[in-house]
Every structure is written in C-alpha cells, then in structure tokens.
Tab-separated table of C-alpha atoms in Angstrom:
chain	number	residue	atom	x	y	z
A	1	UNK	CA	-19.845	83.177	-17.583
A	2	UNK	CA	-21.513	79.859	-16.728
A	3	UNK	CA	-25.184	79.937	-15.811
A	4	UNK	CA	-25.149	76.273	-14.821
A	5	UNK	CA	-23.523	76.760	-11.424
A	6	UNK	CA	-23.820	74.528	-8.391
A	7	UNK	CA	-22.417	74.897	-4.883
A	8	UNK	CA	-20.027	71.997	-4.270
A	9	UNK	CA	-21.199	71.645	-0.651
A	10	UNK	CA	-24.806	71.147	-1.826
A	11	UNK	CA	-23.688	68.359	-4.144
A	12	UNK	CA	-21.731	66.561	-1.404
A	13	UNK	CA	-24.587	66.904	1.083
A	14	UNK	CA	-27.222	65.583	-1.331
A	15	UNK	CA	-25.291	62.531	-2.551
A	16	UNK	CA	-24.961	59.236	-0.650
A	17	UNK	CA	-21.506	58.444	0.726
A	18	UNK	CA	-19.480	57.086	-2.196
A	19	UNK	CA	-16.558	54.669	-2.435
A	20	UNK	CA	-14.281	57.601	-3.342
A	21	UNK	CA	-15.220	59.502	-0.173
A	22	UNK	CA	-14.664	56.398	1.945
A	23	UNK	CA	-11.237	56.015	0.313
A	24	UNK	CA	-10.329	59.614	1.189
A	25	UNK	CA	-11.458	59.168	4.810
A	26	UNK	CA	-9.530	55.895	5.077
A	27	UNK	CA	-6.321	57.375	3.645
A	28	UNK	CA	-6.615	60.375	5.982
A	29	UNK	CA	-7.060	57.974	8.899
A	30	UNK	CA	-3.970	55.959	7.876
A	31	UNK	CA	-1.887	59.129	7.627
A	32	UNK	CA	-3.061	60.199	11.075
A	33	UNK	CA	-2.247	56.728	12.481
A	34	UNK	CA	1.308	57.049	11.168
A	35	UNK	CA	1.477	60.580	12.570
A	36	UNK	CA	0.475	59.294	15.999
A	37	UNK	CA	3.010	56.481	15.833
A	38	UNK	CA	5.856	58.796	14.818
A	39	UNK	CA	4.850	61.295	17.519
A	40	UNK	CA	5.147	58.579	20.171
A	41	UNK	CA	8.178	56.711	18.828
A	42	UNK	CA	10.768	58.841	20.626
A	43	UNK	CA	9.150	58.031	23.964
A	44	UNK	CA	9.278	54.294	23.297
A	45	UNK	CA	12.942	54.299	22.271
A	46	UNK	CA	14.018	56.561	25.159
A	47	UNK	CA	14.747	53.777	27.720
A	48	UNK	CA	16.795	51.782	25.191
A	49	UNK	CA	18.546	54.911	23.937
A	50	UNK	CA	19.587	56.078	27.399
A	51	UNK	CA	21.230	52.706	28.025
A	52	UNK	CA	22.922	52.540	24.620
A	53	UNK	CA	24.297	56.090	24.822
A	54	UNK	CA	24.813	56.093	28.624
A	55	UNK	CA	22.535	59.093	29.128
A	56	UNK	CA	20.289	60.268	31.920
A	57	UNK	CA	16.605	60.870	31.099
A	58	UNK	CA	17.183	64.612	31.569
A	59	UNK	CA	19.774	64.606	28.773
A	60	UNK	CA	17.104	63.424	26.326
A	61	UNK	CA	14.762	66.299	27.254
A	62	UNK	CA	15.922	68.470	24.286
A	63	UNK	CA	14.938	65.669	21.892
A	64	UNK	CA	11.406	65.552	23.296
A	65	UNK	CA	11.091	69.336	23.268
A	66	UNK	CA	12.450	69.642	19.711
A	67	UNK	CA	9.721	67.354	18.363
A	68	UNK	CA	6.994	69.420	20.045
A	69	UNK	CA	8.451	72.715	18.803
A	70	UNK	CA	8.729	71.259	15.298
A	71	UNK	CA	5.079	70.189	15.389
A	72	UNK	CA	4.121	73.703	16.481
A	73	UNK	CA	6.070	75.217	13.565
A	74	UNK	CA	4.665	72.723	11.058
A	75	UNK	CA	1.057	73.235	12.123
A	76	UNK	CA	1.431	77.025	12.021
A	77	UNK	CA	3.275	77.419	8.712
A	78	UNK	CA	1.913	74.632	6.538
A	79	UNK	CA	-1.730	75.569	7.142
A	80	UNK	CA	-1.286	78.794	5.180
A	81	UNK	CA	0.547	76.922	2.406
A	82	UNK	CA	-2.250	74.320	2.210
A	83	UNK	CA	-4.851	77.065	1.756
A	84	UNK	CA	-2.760	78.504	-1.064
A	85	UNK	CA	-1.457	75.423	-2.895
A	86	UNK	CA	-3.849	72.655	-1.864
A	87	UNK	CA	-4.179	70.000	0.835
A	88	UNK	CA	-2.821	67.063	-1.170
A	89	UNK	CA	0.583	68.505	-2.071
A	90	UNK	CA	1.187	69.622	1.533
A	91	UNK	CA	0.260	66.192	2.887
A	92	UNK	CA	2.657	64.480	0.468
A	93	UNK	CA	5.430	66.959	1.327
A	94	UNK	CA	4.778	66.363	5.039
A	95	UNK	CA	5.019	62.582	4.595
A	96	UNK	CA	8.353	63.088	2.811
A	97	UNK	CA	9.674	65.204	5.691
A	98	UNK	CA	8.589	62.665	8.310
A	99	UNK	CA	10.028	59.718	6.366
A	100	UNK	CA	13.340	61.448	5.640
A	101	UNK	CA	13.743	62.861	9.145
A	102	UNK	CA	12.909	59.583	10.895
A	103	UNK	CA	15.183	57.469	8.688
A	104	UNK	CA	18.026	59.978	9.043
A	105	UNK	CA	17.671	59.788	12.824
A	106	UNK	CA	18.820	56.152	12.645
A	107	UNK	CA	22.267	57.392	11.582
A	108	UNK	CA	22.711	59.810	14.484
A	109	UNK	CA	25.162	59.198	17.309
A	110	UNK	CA	24.644	62.297	19.461
A	111	UNK	CA	21.833	64.092	21.260
A	112	UNK	CA	22.515	67.274	19.303
A	113	UNK	CA	22.060	65.560	15.926
A	114	UNK	CA	18.925	63.761	17.092
A	115	UNK	CA	17.485	67.010	18.473
A	116	UNK	CA	17.953	68.778	15.118
A	117	UNK	CA	16.426	65.905	13.147
A	118	UNK	CA	13.553	65.553	15.597
A	119	UNK	CA	12.689	69.222	15.064
A	120	UNK	CA	12.670	68.724	11.281
A	121	UNK	CA	10.570	65.566	11.603
A	122	UNK	CA	8.197	67.419	13.923
A	123	UNK	CA	7.536	70.006	11.204
A	124	UNK	CA	6.164	67.262	8.961
A	125	UNK	CA	4.193	65.654	11.786
A	126	UNK	CA	2.657	68.977	12.753
A	127	UNK	CA	1.330	69.473	9.213
A	128	UNK	CA	-0.160	66.000	8.685
A	129	UNK	CA	-2.868	66.088	11.361
A	130	UNK	CA	-4.579	69.429	10.531
A	131	UNK	CA	-4.461	68.892	6.768
A	132	UNK	CA	-5.811	65.340	7.077
A	133	UNK	CA	-8.670	66.654	9.211
A	134	UNK	CA	-9.342	69.456	6.722
A	135	UNK	CA	-9.383	67.119	3.722
A	136	UNK	CA	-11.589	64.551	5.477
A	137	UNK	CA	-14.002	67.312	6.472
A	138	UNK	CA	-14.246	68.625	2.916
A	139	UNK	CA	-15.203	65.190	1.583
A	140	UNK	CA	-17.798	64.486	4.301
A	141	UNK	CA	-21.524	65.324	3.968
A	142	UNK	CA	-22.874	67.722	6.582
A	143	UNK	CA	-25.342	65.155	7.970
A	144	UNK	CA	-22.512	63.026	9.404
A	145	UNK	CA	-19.453	65.245	9.028
A	146	UNK	CA	-18.345	65.337	12.663
A	147	UNK	CA	-18.701	61.583	13.154
A	148	UNK	CA	-16.852	60.700	9.917
A	149	UNK	CA	-13.988	63.102	10.581
A	150	UNK	CA	-13.761	61.969	14.207
A	151	UNK	CA	-13.359	58.380	13.026
A	152	UNK	CA	-10.443	59.544	10.848
A	153	UNK	CA	-8.979	61.626	13.671
A	154	UNK	CA	-9.176	58.651	16.052
A	155	UNK	CA	-6.294	57.216	14.043
A	156	UNK	CA	-3.932	59.510	15.959
A	157	UNK	CA	-4.838	57.928	19.283
A	158	UNK	CA	-4.695	54.476	17.707
A	159	UNK	CA	-1.222	55.316	16.393
A	160	UNK	CA	-0.109	56.279	19.894
A	161	UNK	CA	-1.455	53.019	21.296
A	162	UNK	CA	-0.114	50.877	18.437
A	163	UNK	CA	3.333	52.327	19.043
A	164	UNK	CA	3.525	50.552	22.386
A	165	UNK	CA	2.468	47.207	20.923
A	166	UNK	CA	4.905	47.448	17.996
A	167	UNK	CA	7.691	48.647	20.287
A	168	UNK	CA	7.191	45.592	22.483
A	169	UNK	CA	7.858	43.352	19.488
A	170	UNK	CA	10.668	45.245	17.751
A	171	UNK	CA	12.763	46.768	20.546
A	172	UNK	CA	13.905	43.467	22.135
A	173	UNK	CA	15.162	42.242	18.736
A	174	UNK	CA	16.250	45.268	16.713
A	175	UNK	CA	16.711	47.893	19.447
A	176	UNK	CA	15.835	51.541	18.829
A	177	UNK	CA	17.109	51.544	15.244
A	178	UNK	CA	14.452	49.007	14.257
A	179	UNK	CA	11.544	51.046	15.629
A	180	UNK	CA	12.751	54.184	13.833
A	181	UNK	CA	13.072	52.141	10.639
A	182	UNK	CA	9.388	51.200	10.877
A	183	UNK	CA	8.461	54.807	11.639
A	184	UNK	CA	10.353	56.039	8.559
A	185	UNK	CA	9.411	53.332	6.049
A	186	UNK	CA	5.671	53.489	6.716
A	187	UNK	CA	5.177	57.115	5.499
A	188	UNK	CA	7.649	56.463	2.667
A	189	UNK	CA	5.464	53.607	1.397
A	190	UNK	CA	2.348	55.744	1.778
A	191	UNK	CA	3.685	58.554	-0.450
A	192	UNK	CA	3.113	56.846	-3.853
A	193	UNK	CA	-0.271	55.573	-2.636
A	194	UNK	CA	-1.293	59.137	-1.730
A	195	UNK	CA	-0.030	60.492	-5.061
A	196	UNK	CA	-2.181	58.006	-7.004
A	197	UNK	CA	-5.252	57.505	-4.809
A	198	UNK	CA	-5.680	60.689	-2.761
A	199	UNK	CA	-7.596	63.420	-4.629
A	200	UNK	CA	-7.320	67.128	-3.998
A	201	UNK	CA	-9.971	68.832	-1.880
A	202	UNK	CA	-13.293	69.413	-3.677
A	203	UNK	CA	-13.779	72.727	-1.887
A	204	UNK	CA	-10.273	73.878	-2.787
A	205	UNK	CA	-10.797	73.081	-6.492
A	206	UNK	CA	-14.292	74.604	-6.707
A	207	UNK	CA	-14.333	77.960	-8.489
A	208	UNK	CA	-10.808	77.526	-9.920
A	209	UNK	CA	-10.847	77.201	-13.706
A	210	UNK	CA	-7.664	75.115	-13.897
A	211	UNK	CA	-9.310	72.383	-11.808
A	212	UNK	CA	-12.699	72.395	-13.570
A	213	UNK	CA	-12.224	69.204	-15.606
A	214	UNK	CA	-10.679	67.278	-12.718
A	215	UNK	CA	-13.378	68.470	-10.308
A	216	UNK	CA	-16.189	67.423	-12.648
A	217	UNK	CA	-14.585	63.992	-12.982
A	218	UNK	CA	-14.374	63.518	-9.193
A	219	UNK	CA	-17.944	64.753	-8.655
A	220	UNK	CA	-19.185	62.267	-11.267
A	221	UNK	CA	-17.592	59.470	-9.222
A	222	UNK	CA	-19.367	60.684	-6.093
A	223	UNK	CA	-22.802	61.253	-7.635
A	224	UNK	CA	-22.678	58.618	-10.389
A	225	UNK	CA	-23.724	61.267	-12.927
A	226	UNK	CA	-21.655	63.014	-15.596
A	227	UNK	CA	-22.330	66.672	-16.332
A	228	UNK	CA	-19.400	68.480	-17.925
A	229	UNK	CA	-21.446	71.676	-18.326
A	230	UNK	CA	-21.701	72.313	-14.586
A	231	UNK	CA	-19.388	74.839	-12.961
A	232	UNK	CA	-18.947	74.083	-9.256
A	233	UNK	CA	-18.446	76.966	-6.850
A	234	UNK	CA	-18.204	77.647	-3.116
A	235	UNK	CA	-21.245	79.381	-1.628
A	236	UNK	CA	-19.468	80.974	1.322
A	237	UNK	CA	-20.259	84.439	2.581
A	238	UNK	CA	-17.005	85.174	4.432
A	239	UNK	CA	-14.485	86.267	1.827
A	240	UNK	CA	-11.324	88.173	2.728
A	241	UNK	CA	-7.981	88.416	1.018
A	242	UNK	CA	-5.920	86.648	3.674
A	243	UNK	CA	-6.532	83.258	5.351
A	244	UNK	CA	-5.164	84.714	8.591
A	245	UNK	CA	-7.566	87.672	8.392
A	246	UNK	CA	-10.450	85.213	8.002
A	247	UNK	CA	-9.682	83.803	11.462
A	248	UNK	CA	-10.348	87.250	12.958
A	249	UNK	CA	-13.322	88.217	10.783
A	250	UNK	CA	-16.343	89.439	12.742
A	251	UNK	CA	-18.124	86.146	11.973
A	252	UNK	CA	-15.279	83.911	13.155
A	253	UNK	CA	-13.206	85.755	15.772
A	254	UNK	CA	-15.221	84.489	18.745
A	255	UNK	CA	-14.944	80.846	17.764
A	256	UNK	CA	-11.251	81.323	16.936
A	257	UNK	CA	-10.493	82.593	20.436
A	258	UNK	CA	-12.667	79.894	22.047
A	259	UNK	CA	-10.936	77.140	20.074
A	260	UNK	CA	-7.462	78.445	20.915
A	261	UNK	CA	-8.259	78.727	24.613
A	262	UNK	CA	-9.881	75.282	24.786
A	263	UNK	CA	-7.151	73.626	22.711
A	264	UNK	CA	-4.410	75.079	24.878
A	265	UNK	CA	-6.108	73.985	28.110
A	266	UNK	CA	-7.036	70.472	27.026
A	267	UNK	CA	-3.706	69.641	25.399
A	268	UNK	CA	-1.853	71.114	28.386
A	269	UNK	CA	-3.644	68.657	30.674
A	270	UNK	CA	-3.570	65.726	28.215
A	271	UNK	CA	0.176	65.895	27.536
A	272	UNK	CA	1.023	66.479	31.183
A	273	UNK	CA	-1.010	63.409	32.116
A	274	UNK	CA	0.464	61.376	29.259
A	275	UNK	CA	3.985	62.303	30.342
A	276	UNK	CA	3.586	62.052	34.123
A	277	UNK	CA	0.744	59.601	34.834
A	278	UNK	CA	3.072	56.547	34.722
A	279	UNK	CA	5.318	58.243	37.294
A	280	UNK	CA	2.337	59.086	39.527
A	281	UNK	CA	1.147	55.474	39.342
A	282	UNK	CA	4.656	54.152	39.989
A	283	UNK	CA	5.049	56.373	43.064
A	284	UNK	CA	1.648	55.137	44.240
A	285	UNK	CA	2.994	51.576	44.295
A	286	UNK	CA	1.510	50.089	41.130
A	287	UNK	CA	3.526	47.389	39.290
A	288	UNK	CA	4.438	47.988	35.652
A	289	UNK	CA	1.733	45.731	34.166
A	290	UNK	CA	-1.077	47.312	36.181
A	291	UNK	CA	0.347	50.799	35.646
A	292	UNK	CA	0.307	50.326	31.857
A	293	UNK	CA	-3.243	48.968	31.968
A	294	UNK	CA	-4.549	51.952	33.932
A	295	UNK	CA	-2.684	54.528	31.822
A	296	UNK	CA	-4.086	52.970	28.623
A	297	UNK	CA	-7.590	53.971	29.728
A	298	UNK	CA	-6.813	57.617	28.875
A	299	UNK	CA	-6.498	57.105	25.075
A	300	UNK	CA	-9.005	54.231	24.986
A	301	UNK	CA	-11.648	56.339	26.703
A	302	UNK	CA	-10.801	59.150	24.299
A	303	UNK	CA	-11.543	57.066	21.195
A	304	UNK	CA	-14.928	55.932	22.541
A	305	UNK	CA	-15.788	59.349	23.958
A	306	UNK	CA	-14.843	61.077	20.715
A	307	UNK	CA	-17.195	58.853	18.683
A	308	UNK	CA	-20.114	59.219	21.116
A	309	UNK	CA	-19.733	63.001	21.301
A	310	UNK	CA	-19.370	63.263	17.526
A	311	UNK	CA	-22.681	61.442	17.089
A	312	UNK	CA	-24.357	63.835	19.533
A	313	UNK	CA	-22.803	66.873	17.862
A	314	UNK	CA	-24.085	65.779	14.445
A	315	UNK	CA	-27.600	65.451	15.878
A	316	UNK	CA	-27.781	68.370	18.319
A	317	UNK	CA	-25.584	70.864	16.436
A	318	UNK	CA	-24.494	72.582	19.653
A	319	UNK	CA	-21.216	73.035	21.484
A	320	UNK	CA	-23.091	72.451	24.746
A	321	UNK	CA	-22.241	68.753	24.248
A	322	UNK	CA	-18.562	69.564	24.747
A	323	UNK	CA	-19.288	72.005	27.584
A	324	UNK	CA	-21.072	69.300	29.572
A	325	UNK	CA	-18.268	66.810	28.862
A	326	UNK	CA	-15.700	69.390	30.020
A	327	UNK	CA	-17.565	69.923	33.297
A	328	UNK	CA	-17.556	66.164	33.903
A	329	UNK	CA	-13.817	66.063	33.105
A	330	UNK	CA	-13.077	68.834	35.613
A	331	UNK	CA	-15.097	67.087	38.327
A	332	UNK	CA	-13.442	63.744	37.547
A	333	UNK	CA	-9.989	65.301	37.835
A	334	UNK	CA	-10.740	66.629	41.310
A	335	UNK	CA	-11.897	63.160	42.406
A	336	UNK	CA	-9.198	61.065	40.714
A	337	UNK	CA	-6.427	61.827	43.198
A	338	UNK	CA	-8.481	60.392	46.049
A	339	UNK	CA	-8.681	57.051	44.180
A	340	UNK	CA	-4.919	56.441	43.907
A	341	UNK	CA	-5.050	53.732	46.562
A	342	UNK	CA	-8.061	52.010	44.965
A	343	UNK	CA	-7.089	50.284	41.660
A	344	UNK	CA	-10.580	49.568	40.291
A	345	UNK	CA	-11.941	53.005	41.156
A	346	UNK	CA	-8.810	54.619	39.682
A	347	UNK	CA	-9.186	52.575	36.484
A	348	UNK	CA	-12.775	53.779	36.127
A	349	UNK	CA	-11.808	57.394	36.886
A	350	UNK	CA	-9.038	57.440	34.236
A	351	UNK	CA	-11.426	55.912	31.700
A	352	UNK	CA	-14.073	58.584	32.410
A	353	UNK	CA	-11.349	61.211	32.196
A	354	UNK	CA	-10.256	59.862	28.814
A	355	UNK	CA	-13.878	59.669	27.627
A	356	UNK	CA	-14.587	63.297	28.515
A	357	UNK	CA	-11.227	65.105	28.349
A	358	UNK	CA	-9.596	63.298	25.423
A	359	UNK	CA	-12.945	62.829	23.660
A	360	UNK	CA	-13.628	66.567	23.829
A	361	UNK	CA	-10.124	67.374	22.614
A	362	UNK	CA	-10.592	65.055	19.617
A	363	UNK	CA	-13.864	66.722	18.648
A	364	UNK	CA	-12.427	70.225	18.973
A	365	UNK	CA	-9.988	69.327	16.202
A	366	UNK	CA	-12.865	68.178	14.012
A	367	UNK	CA	-15.088	71.157	14.810
A	368	UNK	CA	-12.310	73.541	13.820
A	369	UNK	CA	-12.648	72.246	10.262
A	370	UNK	CA	-16.351	73.182	10.149
A	371	UNK	CA	-16.092	76.798	11.299
A	372	UNK	CA	-13.928	78.392	8.605
A	373	UNK	CA	-14.402	79.120	4.884
A	374	UNK	CA	-12.505	77.042	2.332
A	375	UNK	CA	-9.763	79.587	1.640
A	376	UNK	CA	-8.886	79.703	5.364
A	377	UNK	CA	-9.889	76.247	6.581
A	378	UNK	CA	-6.446	74.631	6.678
A	379	UNK	CA	-5.050	77.737	8.371
A	380	UNK	CA	-7.879	77.740	10.919
A	381	UNK	CA	-7.409	74.079	11.830
A	382	UNK	CA	-3.616	74.342	11.838
A	383	UNK	CA	-3.488	77.437	14.017
A	384	UNK	CA	-6.010	75.987	16.464
A	385	UNK	CA	-3.824	72.892	16.736
A	386	UNK	CA	-0.799	75.179	17.130
A	387	UNK	CA	-2.460	76.692	20.195
A	388	UNK	CA	-2.845	73.124	21.408
A	389	UNK	CA	0.792	72.366	20.626
A	390	UNK	CA	1.776	75.361	22.749
A	391	UNK	CA	-0.307	73.848	25.535
A	392	UNK	CA	1.330	70.459	25.064
A	393	UNK	CA	4.800	72.030	25.293
A	394	UNK	CA	3.857	73.861	28.486
A	395	UNK	CA	2.225	70.728	29.891
A	396	UNK	CA	5.176	68.474	29.178
A	397	UNK	CA	7.675	70.940	30.631
A	398	UNK	CA	5.683	72.049	33.686
A	399	UNK	CA	5.133	68.641	35.262
A	400	UNK	CA	8.163	68.954	37.519
A	401	UNK	CA	7.066	72.383	38.750
A	402	UNK	CA	3.564	71.113	39.447
A	403	UNK	CA	4.921	68.197	41.481
A	404	UNK	CA	7.118	70.518	43.531
A	405	UNK	CA	4.212	72.854	44.345
A	406	UNK	CA	1.626	70.174	45.135
A	407	UNK	CA	1.442	68.965	48.731
A	408	UNK	CA	0.624	65.393	47.644
A	409	UNK	CA	0.107	63.326	44.487
A	410	UNK	CA	-3.658	63.705	44.809
A	411	UNK	CA	-3.273	67.498	44.753
A	412	UNK	CA	-1.766	67.257	41.238
A	413	UNK	CA	-5.140	66.231	39.827
A	414	UNK	CA	-6.916	69.076	41.615
A	415	UNK	CA	-4.472	71.571	40.091
A	416	UNK	CA	-5.084	70.057	36.641
A	417	UNK	CA	-8.818	70.683	36.988
A	418	UNK	CA	-8.154	74.447	36.862
A	419	UNK	CA	-7.256	74.777	33.137
A	420	UNK	CA	-10.136	72.416	32.260
A	421	UNK	CA	-12.479	74.738	34.171
A	422	UNK	CA	-11.206	77.661	32.088
A	423	UNK	CA	-11.921	75.644	28.923
A	424	UNK	CA	-15.442	74.975	30.228
A	425	UNK	CA	-16.077	78.712	30.498
A	426	UNK	CA	-14.703	79.329	27.009
A	427	UNK	CA	-16.897	76.613	25.455
A	428	UNK	CA	-19.933	77.885	27.364
A	429	UNK	CA	-19.481	81.299	25.716
A	430	UNK	CA	-19.698	79.725	22.264
A	431	UNK	CA	-22.135	76.944	23.181
A	432	UNK	CA	-25.062	78.543	21.392
A	433	UNK	CA	-23.309	78.452	18.018
A	434	UNK	CA	-25.185	76.079	15.689
A	435	UNK	CA	-23.925	74.040	12.737
C-alpha cells in the first residue's frame, strides 16, 4: 500500500492552468465544432438534394429523424462504455464513425440508404459531445471549471453557424457531395491528432495501477514537478458498482431528474425554433437576407449568454443563475410573437431568447459534468444529453402540430413558453445545490 497518496482533484485545483490542459480544452472544442458542423450538414444540403433527386421536403424527413435517433442512441450507449474503457478511446471511435458514415453518404443514391447511414453517423455524433464535455471538465480546475468547459462547449454552436458559411462557399461549386466531403474529411484528419495529442482523463486513470506511470507523467507536465512515488486517487464519497445506479443514488437522484427535465424542455424548444423559425419569419414577410440575420441571433446570443452565465456560476456556485435566466426566457417567448411585425424589436427579442434559453441549455451540459463521480460521469452527461435528444426529436417533429393548433403565428411563441416554465420549476427545486 502507498502512504504517499494525493487526490487528483486537489492537484488539478492547486496548480495553475498548464499548456497541456489548454491543449485538451482546445482539442475538445475542435471536436465539438466538427460535431456541430456534421449535425447541421444535412440541413444545408437538403435544398440541393431535393432538386438533384426530385424529392419533396417531406420525403427527406426520415433522413433528419434518423440522425436525431442515432444521436440519442450514441449518447445513451457510449456514455457507459466511456466510464468503463476511458474517454479517449470512445472519442476516437466516435470520430471514426462520423468520418466513415459521412463519407459513405456521398455514395448513396436513395433516401433509404442515406437514412441508414445518417443513423450510423448520428451514433458517433451523439457520443462526441458528452465525452468531450466530460474530458474537458476533468482537466479543468474547480475555480474556473464551468467557464472553461463552456468555452469548449460553445464550439458546437460555432460549428452550427460555420456550417452555413462553409455551405455558402462549397454548395454552388461542388453541390451536396462537396459539403459531405468536408464533413467527413475533417474528423478523419483529427483522428491521428487525437491519438497523439489527446491524453486520457486524469480522473479516469487515478486509482488504476495500470495507468500509474502515465498518470504521474501527465501530472508532472501540469504541475512542473516530478514525483514518481505519489499514488493519485479519487476522493469521491459516492461509490456504487454501476454507473447507471450512481445516477439514482440518494445524493444524485434529485439533480439527475432536474437535469433530464430541464434538458428535455430546453432542447424541445431550441430545436423546434431552429427548425421552424425561418418558416415563421418567411410567413411574416421577411426577405431571405433579413430572415437569416434574425435567425442567427439565436445561436449568437447563446454563445454570449453561455459565457456570461458560466462566469456567474463559477462565482456564485448556485443554480439560481439558470433559474433566473429561464424565467427571462419564458417571459421573452411570450412577448416575441407580438414583435413579428417589428424587425428591430424582433431581432432584439431573438437575441435575448438566445442569450437566456440557449445560454442556459449550454451551461446545463457543462453542469452535468460536475455533479457525478468519475466512474459515472460520462454516463451522467450522456444520459442527460439523451433526455435532451428526446426533446429535440419531439420538438422537430411536433412543429406541424403546434402550427395547426395555434390560432396565429404569435401564439406559437406563447405555447413554447410552457415547457420553459416547467424547466424553471425544475431548476428552482435544485437551485440551492452548491458547487
């Protein structure tokens, strides 16, 4: 037995942020950017694809749905595998799946083939985001953990936005095949970089004898001190045999249920807005250029809101920050519909909605990585995101029903405030949780 034991979290928290930690955060951000791009790519190629294959938009619906279902499956299943075999190997495997699936999609000539490949690709995409968040969290010191991980997570929104810019350049020249080629080659190039430069999670390696030498080497790079005699351990109190059981332990079950409820509600609204906001703006008489500009405020506000809220969360250590933001989002939703005829007011309303709604959603993903012990962390983040994926599927598919039930376009926004209000109540119940 080693008497010279140190908790790995204490070492990370005491040391200044090192070049190795910055490298991990940057690589996680890049992977999330590519994940966001590949998640959005099918939407950008849809108009070109419908013309090339002589399809109606409704005939492409299975392709969209398959990607979402694949992401749900990937987030649910690969979280457990990451807690058992490590974050790095799952991230590399996920990149391989995304690269292979996206490149193979170029060769398809039917909706059925594309639907099957999109499901497979979605499995890889669904695993990248939660495991990147988990790894970034485990390399971040507690004093700035939420802010650092939020900066990495913001890559997903940036990937969504970059997809539109890249599509505008590539689609007119190379059609839909060219955009898929970019989406497949990018993760393929990143695989060898991740193999060489991305280390395994410190928390995952701590306490495992087979990783002792490698862990000591990585810690020496972070602290600048070599001490081969130290045995690094995890100092966590929640220890159960199964990662899934840890989610429902007496110390974690409340936050698990709160996260699932909030994730479902926020991603339901976010994906419904992402899918249907351009149509709402078009029906309200906005030209394409102005419509795109207004719709872009949703992700842009989310990036800025996520960073501001992350800074507050690191300082205040309370979920009340997100509760207040959720209340503002619900109020903004009820007011947004009345601004459809007023471009500047609508632009401001969508920005505030992005700042509060999307910003809160981004921070929920990060917070999930701080609530669970190491042996269940990837599962906790993945399953919370799976609840969100279920919400995104319901949101994307229920837009038509919502439009048919609403008396006017402005009523759509009032209806959308309802699930956000439910999320507010859920967050309020857990708002006194510190740390």
